[in-house]
Amino acid sequence: MVTVAHPQAPPNTVTTPPTARITPAPATRHLGPNWYATVMGTAIIASAGATLPVHVPGLRTACTAVWALSLLMLAALVAARTLHWVHHRDQARAHLLDPAVAPFYGCLSMALLAVGGGALLVGEDWIGTGAAVALDAVLFTAGTVIGLAAAVAIPYLMVVKHRAEPGQASPVWLLPLVAPMVSAALGPLLVPHLPAGQAQETLLLGCFAMFGLSLLATLVMLPMIFARLLTGGPFPLALTPTLFLVLGPLGQSTTAVNKFADTAATGVVPAPYDQGFAVFAVLYGVPVTGFALLWLALAAAMVVRARRRGMGFSMTWWAFTFPVGTCVTGAEGLGKHTGLAVYDGLAIALYVLLVTAWAVASTQTLRGLLSGRLLAAPRPARQAPVPVTGRTT
């Protein structure tokens, strides 16, 4: 079998014809940066489950085990991607110059940040608080630096190298812009472990700055994506799940403002800013969550449509995990700050959806790895037949 890739699809994202043959290739040659989405989608299971507004026996232990799995996945993937850059630099450069693949470099940042945040939320149960803080500090720093670099470098490449057309606008373009928002949402977890005073306030306000950076960049990009849908029609079947990526900046920004309020309430910032963060968490989070639910319904309807038209599994199915997980954590924060049971119920319902999506995506990914299909070389697009003339008599 061989993977048939759409011109605007990331590598290995389209279903494979059952009668095709796999193109032999080294294991890491076609391992793109989109694979970091598997780490993100796994780590968010642990982080979102750890703060659910309901007590389920054994849930925290299960979440810790899933976090440990995400840590192992991250280590293995970083090693594999290092081999990719060492031995297949031509392919790595081609990925950077491909407007459908380059935005996925934002996933590296988010994978580091998601695993680091999980260390403080649940990992400390197994490795201890000191080790959890140290691990998160390293991963948060690396993830933030990479995320900020990607937020500048990828748009720069899109301007000077990619020459993308308006009809090619995709939610994938949001990935490098969302990475600083993940830093903003997870940075407050480290604030209590810094010296009181300047250090704590600097980190908190630095996270607030990254919140603004990511939010404004997202607001610039979203109209392009929505206009592409309205004027260009549905995405190709394999790209339809990427509509869920829009939920990422919505859920993550809601999570971030709630984390700011929690941290400010501990006295990190002086009055009246501490109360201002609490007010902002509700005034921002409620309407944004409303829009997130609207987009979730639209994206789900498009996915059902695509499924009925033959959409099979591809790596884009991992878009059903991390973005939904951010909506879980956003709803959890709103439930805490508003005291409304409706947000607690929303968080639980979305978490059930998240776990289901993760189970399906991880199972299908494992099958694809074992068969070799997901790491196979994409088949070149078929050439149109050369027109010829000939006598018929």
PDB file of N, CA and C in Angstrom, residues 256-320:
ATOM      1  N   ALA A 256      -6.331  29.570  29.999  1.00  0.00           N
ATOM      2  CA  ALA A 256      -5.295  30.505  30.436  1.00  0.00           C
ATOM      3  C   ALA A 256      -5.856  31.582  31.351  1.00  0.00           C
ATOM      4  N   VAL A 257      -6.971  32.205  30.973  1.00  0.00           N
ATOM      5  CA  VAL A 257      -7.496  33.305  31.801  1.00  0.00           C
ATOM      6  C   VAL A 257      -7.944  32.793  33.168  1.00  0.00           C
ATOM      7  N   ASN A 258      -8.415  31.559  33.225  1.00  0.00           N
ATOM      8  CA  ASN A 258      -8.780  30.986  34.523  1.00  0.00           C
ATOM      9  C   ASN A 258      -7.549  30.692  35.368  1.00  0.00           C
ATOM     10  N   LYS A 259      -6.466  30.255  34.732  1.00  0.00           N
ATOM     11  CA  LYS A 259      -5.216  30.027  35.460  1.00  0.00           C
ATOM     12  C   LYS A 259      -4.632  31.348  35.962  1.00  0.00           C
ATOM     13  N   PHE A 260      -4.757  32.398  35.156  1.00  0.00           N
ATOM     14  CA  PHE A 260      -4.291  33.709  35.610  1.00  0.00           C
ATOM     15  C   PHE A 260      -5.040  34.130  36.877  1.00  0.00           C
ATOM     16  N   ALA A 261      -6.361  33.920  36.870  1.00  0.00           N
ATOM     17  CA  ALA A 261      -7.165  34.307  38.026  1.00  0.00           C
ATOM     18  C   ALA A 261      -6.774  33.513  39.266  1.00  0.00           C
ATOM     19  N   ASP A 262      -6.547  32.218  39.090  1.00  0.00           N
ATOM     20  CA  ASP A 262      -6.144  31.377  40.227  1.00  0.00           C
ATOM     21  C   ASP A 262      -4.819  31.857  40.808  1.00  0.00           C
ATOM     22  N   THR A 263      -3.876  32.156  39.938  1.00  0.00           N
ATOM     23  CA  THR A 263      -2.543  32.547  40.389  1.00  0.00           C
ATOM     24  C   THR A 263      -2.553  33.947  41.001  1.00  0.00           C
ATOM     25  N   ALA A 264      -3.281  34.872  40.372  1.00  0.00           N
ATOM     26  CA  ALA A 264      -3.339  36.237  40.895  1.00  0.00           C
ATOM     27  C   ALA A 264      -3.978  36.280  42.269  1.00  0.00           C
ATOM     28  N   ALA A 265      -4.915  35.358  42.525  1.00  0.00           N
ATOM     29  CA  ALA A 265      -5.608  35.332  43.819  1.00  0.00           C
ATOM     30  C   ALA A 265      -4.686  34.990  44.969  1.00  0.00           C
ATOM     31  N   THR A 266      -3.502  34.454  44.694  1.00  0.00           N
ATOM     32  CA  THR A 266      -2.563  34.089  45.760  1.00  0.00           C
ATOM     33  C   THR A 266      -1.679  35.259  46.184  1.00  0.00           C
ATOM     34  N   GLY A 267      -1.923  36.431  45.609  1.00  0.00           N
ATOM     35  CA  GLY A 267      -1.143  37.606  45.998  1.00  0.00           C
ATOM     36  C   GLY A 267       0.054  37.884  45.124  1.00  0.00           C
ATOM     37  N   VAL A 268       0.130  37.234  43.957  1.00  0.00           N
ATOM     38  CA  VAL A 268       1.266  37.443  43.068  1.00  0.00           C
ATOM     39  C   VAL A 268       1.276  38.863  42.522  1.00  0.00           C
ATOM     40  N   VAL A 269       0.082  39.417  42.239  1.00  0.00           N
ATOM     41  CA  VAL A 269      -0.020  40.793  41.760  1.00  0.00           C
ATOM     42  C   VAL A 269      -0.805  41.609  42.779  1.00  0.00           C
ATOM     43  N   PRO A 270      -0.528  42.897  42.879  1.00  0.00           N
ATOM     44  CA  PRO A 270      -1.223  43.726  43.876  1.00  0.00           C
ATOM     45  C   PRO A 270      -2.661  44.031  43.465  1.00  0.00           C
ATOM     46  N   ALA A 271      -3.467  44.430  44.431  1.00  0.00           N
ATOM     47  CA  ALA A 271      -4.825  44.890  44.151  1.00  0.00           C
ATOM     48  C   ALA A 271      -4.747  46.196  43.354  1.00  0.00           C
ATOM     49  N   PRO A 272      -5.678  46.464  42.458  1.00  0.00           N
ATOM     50  CA  PRO A 272      -6.886  45.677  42.172  1.00  0.00           C
ATOM     51  C   PRO A 272      -6.706  44.673  41.046  1.00  0.00           C
ATOM     52  N   TYR A 273      -5.448  44.448  40.607  1.00  0.00           N
ATOM     53  CA  TYR A 273      -5.229  43.560  39.468  1.00  0.00           C
ATOM     54  C   TYR A 273      -5.610  42.120  39.776  1.00  0.00           C
ATOM     55  N   ASP A 274      -5.495  41.720  41.018  1.00  0.00           N
ATOM     56  CA  ASP A 274      -5.871  40.348  41.364  1.00  0.00           C
ATOM     57  C   ASP A 274      -7.356  40.115  41.092  1.00  0.00           C
ATOM     58  N   GLN A 275      -8.191  41.088  41.472  1.00  0.00           N
ATOM     59  CA  GLN A 275      -9.618  40.975  41.203  1.00  0.00           C
ATOM     60  C   GLN A 275      -9.918  41.157  39.706  1.00  0.00           C
ATOM     61  N   GLY A 276      -9.106  41.963  39.046  1.00  0.00           N
ATOM     62  CA  GLY A 276      -9.300  42.162  37.615  1.00  0.00           C
ATOM     63  C   GLY A 276      -9.138  40.876  36.828  1.00  0.00           C
ATOM     64  N   PHE A 277      -8.149  40.064  37.205  1.00  0.00           N
ATOM     65  CA  PHE A 277      -7.962  38.786  36.534  1.00  0.00           C
ATOM     66  C   PHE A 277      -9.173  37.874  36.745  1.00  0.00           C
ATOM     67  N   ALA A 278      -9.743  37.887  37.945  1.00  0.00           N
ATOM     68  CA  ALA A 278     -10.906  37.048  38.236  1.00  0.00           C
ATOM     69  C   ALA A 278     -12.109  37.476  37.403  1.00  0.00           C
ATOM     70  N   VAL A 279     -12.317  38.773  37.282  1.00  0.00           N
ATOM     71  CA  VAL A 279     -13.427  39.279  36.472  1.00  0.00           C
ATOM     72  C   VAL A 279     -13.207  38.952  35.000  1.00  0.00           C
ATOM     73  N   PHE A 280     -11.983  39.145  34.546  1.00  0.00           N
ATOM     74  CA  PHE A 280     -11.662  38.885  33.139  1.00  0.00           C
ATOM     75  C   PHE A 280     -11.860  37.414  32.783  1.00  0.00           C
ATOM     76  N   ALA A 281     -11.557  36.523  33.719  1.00  0.00           N
ATOM     77  CA  ALA A 281     -11.702  35.092  33.451  1.00  0.00           C
ATOM     78  C   ALA A 281     -13.127  34.743  33.056  1.00  0.00           C
ATOM     79  N   VAL A 282     -14.091  35.342  33.735  1.00  0.00           N
ATOM     80  CA  VAL A 282     -15.499  35.043  33.449  1.00  0.00           C
ATOM     81  C   VAL A 282     -15.987  35.816  32.233  1.00  0.00           C
ATOM     82  N   LEU A 283     -15.665  37.117  32.161  1.00  0.00           N
ATOM     83  CA  LEU A 283     -16.155  37.938  31.061  1.00  0.00           C
ATOM     84  C   LEU A 283     -15.568  37.513  29.715  1.00  0.00           C
ATOM     85  N   TYR A 284     -14.367  36.955  29.732  1.00  0.00           N
ATOM     86  CA  TYR A 284     -13.764  36.448  28.496  1.00  0.00           C
ATOM     87  C   TYR A 284     -14.169  35.003  28.256  1.00  0.00           C
ATOM     88  N   GLY A 285     -14.076  34.183  29.288  1.00  0.00           N
ATOM     89  CA  GLY A 285     -14.253  32.748  29.114  1.00  0.00           C
ATOM     90  C   GLY A 285     -15.647  32.322  28.700  1.00  0.00           C
ATOM     91  N   VAL A 286     -16.667  32.973  29.229  1.00  0.00           N
ATOM     92  CA  VAL A 286     -18.047  32.553  28.922  1.00  0.00           C
ATOM     93  C   VAL A 286     -18.382  32.740  27.442  1.00  0.00           C
ATOM     94  N   PRO A 287     -18.194  33.926  26.852  1.00  0.00           N
ATOM     95  CA  PRO A 287     -18.531  34.057  25.431  1.00  0.00           C
ATOM     96  C   PRO A 287     -17.635  33.237  24.510  1.00  0.00           C
ATOM     97  N   VAL A 288     -16.363  33.096  24.842  1.00  0.00           N
ATOM     98  CA  VAL A 288     -15.459  32.320  23.992  1.00  0.00           C
ATOM     99  C   VAL A 288     -15.842  30.836  24.034  1.00  0.00           C
ATOM    100  N   THR A 289     -16.245  30.357  25.197  1.00  0.00           N
ATOM    101  CA  THR A 289     -16.711  28.968  25.293  1.00  0.00           C
ATOM    102  C   THR A 289     -17.986  28.779  24.476  1.00  0.00           C
ATOM    103  N   GLY A 290     -18.846  29.796  24.466  1.00  0.00           N
ATOM    104  CA  GLY A 290     -20.036  29.725  23.627  1.00  0.00           C
ATOM    105  C   GLY A 290     -19.687  29.577  22.161  1.00  0.00           C
ATOM    106  N   PHE A 291     -18.715  30.367  21.691  1.00  0.00           N
ATOM    107  CA  PHE A 291     -18.293  30.246  20.292  1.00  0.00           C
ATOM    108  C   PHE A 291     -17.627  28.899  20.042  1.00  0.00           C
ATOM    109  N   ALA A 292     -16.871  28.401  21.026  1.00  0.00           N
ATOM    110  CA  ALA A 292     -16.235  27.097  20.874  1.00  0.00           C
ATOM    111  C   ALA A 292     -17.280  25.999  20.675  1.00  0.00           C
ATOM    112  N   LEU A 293     -18.387  26.068  21.400  1.00  0.00           N
ATOM    113  CA  LEU A 293     -19.445  25.071  21.246  1.00  0.00           C
ATOM    114  C   LEU A 293     -20.107  25.188  19.872  1.00  0.00           C
ATOM    115  N   LEU A 294     -20.270  26.418  19.386  1.00  0.00           N
ATOM    116  CA  LEU A 294     -20.792  26.612  18.037  1.00  0.00           C
ATOM    117  C   LEU A 294     -19.871  25.966  17.016  1.00  0.00           C
ATOM    118  N   TRP A 295     -18.574  26.230  17.141  1.00  0.00           N
ATOM    119  CA  TRP A 295     -17.615  25.661  16.183  1.00  0.00           C
ATOM    120  C   TRP A 295     -17.556  24.136  16.317  1.00  0.00           C
ATOM    121  N   LEU A 296     -17.655  23.630  17.531  1.00  0.00           N
ATOM    122  CA  LEU A 296     -17.656  22.182  17.736  1.00  0.00           C
ATOM    123  C   LEU A 296     -18.817  21.538  16.986  1.00  0.00           C
ATOM    124  N   ALA A 297     -19.990  22.152  17.057  1.00  0.00           N
ATOM    125  CA  ALA A 297     -21.146  21.602  16.361  1.00  0.00           C
ATOM    126  C   ALA A 297     -20.941  21.641  14.845  1.00  0.00           C
ATOM    127  N   LEU A 298     -20.405  22.752  14.337  1.00  0.00           N
ATOM    128  CA  LEU A 298     -20.146  22.863  12.908  1.00  0.00           C
ATOM    129  C   LEU A 298     -19.109  21.852  12.445  1.00  0.00           C
ATOM    130  N   ALA A 299     -18.004  21.750  13.187  1.00  0.00           N
ATOM    131  CA  ALA A 299     -16.941  20.817  12.822  1.00  0.00           C
ATOM    132  C   ALA A 299     -17.431  19.374  12.877  1.00  0.00           C
ATOM    133  N   ALA A 300     -18.222  19.048  13.905  1.00  0.00           N
ATOM    134  CA  ALA A 300     -18.742  17.686  14.027  1.00  0.00           C
ATOM    135  C   ALA A 300     -19.658  17.352  12.861  1.00  0.00           C
ATOM    136  N   ALA A 301     -20.491  18.306  12.447  1.00  0.00           N
ATOM    137  CA  ALA A 301     -21.379  18.074  11.309  1.00  0.00           C
ATOM    138  C   ALA A 301     -20.572  17.829  10.037  1.00  0.00           C
ATOM    139  N   MET A 302     -19.492  18.586   9.850  1.00  0.00           N
ATOM    140  CA  MET A 302     -18.650  18.390   8.669  1.00  0.00           C
ATOM    141  C   MET A 302     -17.938  17.043   8.697  1.00  0.00           C
ATOM    142  N   VAL A 303     -17.541  16.607   9.889  1.00  0.00           N
ATOM    143  CA  VAL A 303     -16.884  15.307  10.012  1.00  0.00           C
ATOM    144  C   VAL A 303     -17.869  14.174   9.709  1.00  0.00           C
ATOM    145  N   VAL A 304     -19.092  14.294  10.206  1.00  0.00           N
ATOM    146  CA  VAL A 304     -20.114  13.278   9.907  1.00  0.00           C
ATOM    147  C   VAL A 304     -20.351  13.224   8.401  1.00  0.00           C
ATOM    148  N   ARG A 305     -20.433  14.373   7.772  1.00  0.00           N
ATOM    149  CA  ARG A 305     -20.613  14.415   6.317  1.00  0.00           C
ATOM    150  C   ARG A 305     -19.458  13.721   5.598  1.00  0.00           C
ATOM    151  N   ALA A 306     -18.229  14.039   6.040  1.00  0.00           N
ATOM    152  CA  ALA A 306     -17.062  13.437   5.404  1.00  0.00           C
ATOM    153  C   ALA A 306     -17.017  11.931   5.632  1.00  0.00           C
ATOM    154  N   ARG A 307     -17.400  11.509   6.821  1.00  0.00           N
ATOM    155  CA  ARG A 307     -17.395  10.081   7.121  1.00  0.00           C
ATOM    156  C   ARG A 307     -18.377   9.332   6.231  1.00  0.00           C
ATOM    157  N   ARG A 308     -19.513   9.926   5.990  1.00  0.00           N
ATOM    158  CA  ARG A 308     -20.505   9.296   5.122  1.00  0.00           C
ATOM    159  C   ARG A 308     -20.030   9.216   3.679  1.00  0.00           C
ATOM    160  N   ARG A 309     -19.106  10.076   3.326  1.00  0.00           N
ATOM    161  CA  ARG A 309     -18.561  10.075   1.969  1.00  0.00           C
ATOM    162  C   ARG A 309     -17.268   9.291   1.860  1.00  0.00           C
ATOM    163  N   GLY A 310     -16.939   8.527   2.889  1.00  0.00           N
ATOM    164  CA  GLY A 310     -15.810   7.612   2.793  1.00  0.00           C
ATOM    165  C   GLY A 310     -14.543   8.024   3.499  1.00  0.00           C
ATOM    166  N   MET A 311     -14.576   9.033   4.363  1.00  0.00           N
ATOM    167  CA  MET A 311     -13.373   9.439   5.081  1.00  0.00           C
ATOM    168  C   MET A 311     -12.902   8.312   6.001  1.00  0.00           C
ATOM    169  N   GLY A 312     -11.695   7.846   5.777  1.00  0.00           N
ATOM    170  CA  GLY A 312     -11.109   6.822   6.629  1.00  0.00           C
ATOM    171  C   GLY A 312     -10.104   7.419   7.592  1.00  0.00           C
ATOM    172  N   PHE A 313      -9.431   6.553   8.339  1.00  0.00           N
ATOM    173  CA  PHE A 313      -8.479   7.053   9.333  1.00  0.00           C
ATOM    174  C   PHE A 313      -7.268   7.673   8.666  1.00  0.00           C
ATOM    175  N   SER A 314      -6.796   8.761   9.246  1.00  0.00           N
ATOM    176  CA  SER A 314      -5.534   9.393   8.880  1.00  0.00           C
ATOM    177  C   SER A 314      -5.006  10.080  10.127  1.00  0.00           C
ATOM    178  N   MET A 315      -3.784  10.562  10.055  1.00  0.00           N
ATOM    179  CA  MET A 315      -3.183  11.191  11.229  1.00  0.00           C
ATOM    180  C   MET A 315      -3.901  12.478  11.632  1.00  0.00           C
ATOM    181  N   THR A 316      -4.713  13.034  10.722  1.00  0.00           N
ATOM    182  CA  THR A 316      -5.474  14.231  11.082  1.00  0.00           C
ATOM    183  C   THR A 316      -6.520  13.933  12.155  1.00  0.00           C
ATOM    184  N   TRP A 317      -6.812  12.669  12.401  1.00  0.00           N
ATOM    185  CA  TRP A 317      -7.783  12.325  13.448  1.00  0.00           C
ATOM    186  C   TRP A 317      -7.292  12.731  14.830  1.00  0.00           C
ATOM    187  N   TRP A 318      -5.992  12.976  14.981  1.00  0.00           N
ATOM    188  CA  TRP A 318      -5.484  13.432  16.276  1.00  0.00           C
ATOM    189  C   TRP A 318      -5.949  14.856  16.593  1.00  0.00           C
ATOM    190  N   ALA A 319      -6.516  15.532  15.588  1.00  0.00           N
ATOM    191  CA  ALA A 319      -7.113  16.845  15.844  1.00  0.00           C
ATOM    192  C   ALA A 319      -8.341  16.736  16.739  1.00  0.00           C
ATOM    193  N   PHE A 320      -8.874  15.534  16.900  1.00  0.00           N
ATOM    194  CA  PHE A 320     -10.027  15.333  17.781  1.00  0.00           C
ATOM    195  C   PHE A 320      -9.635  15.291  19.255  1.00  0.00           C
TER     196      PHE A 320
END
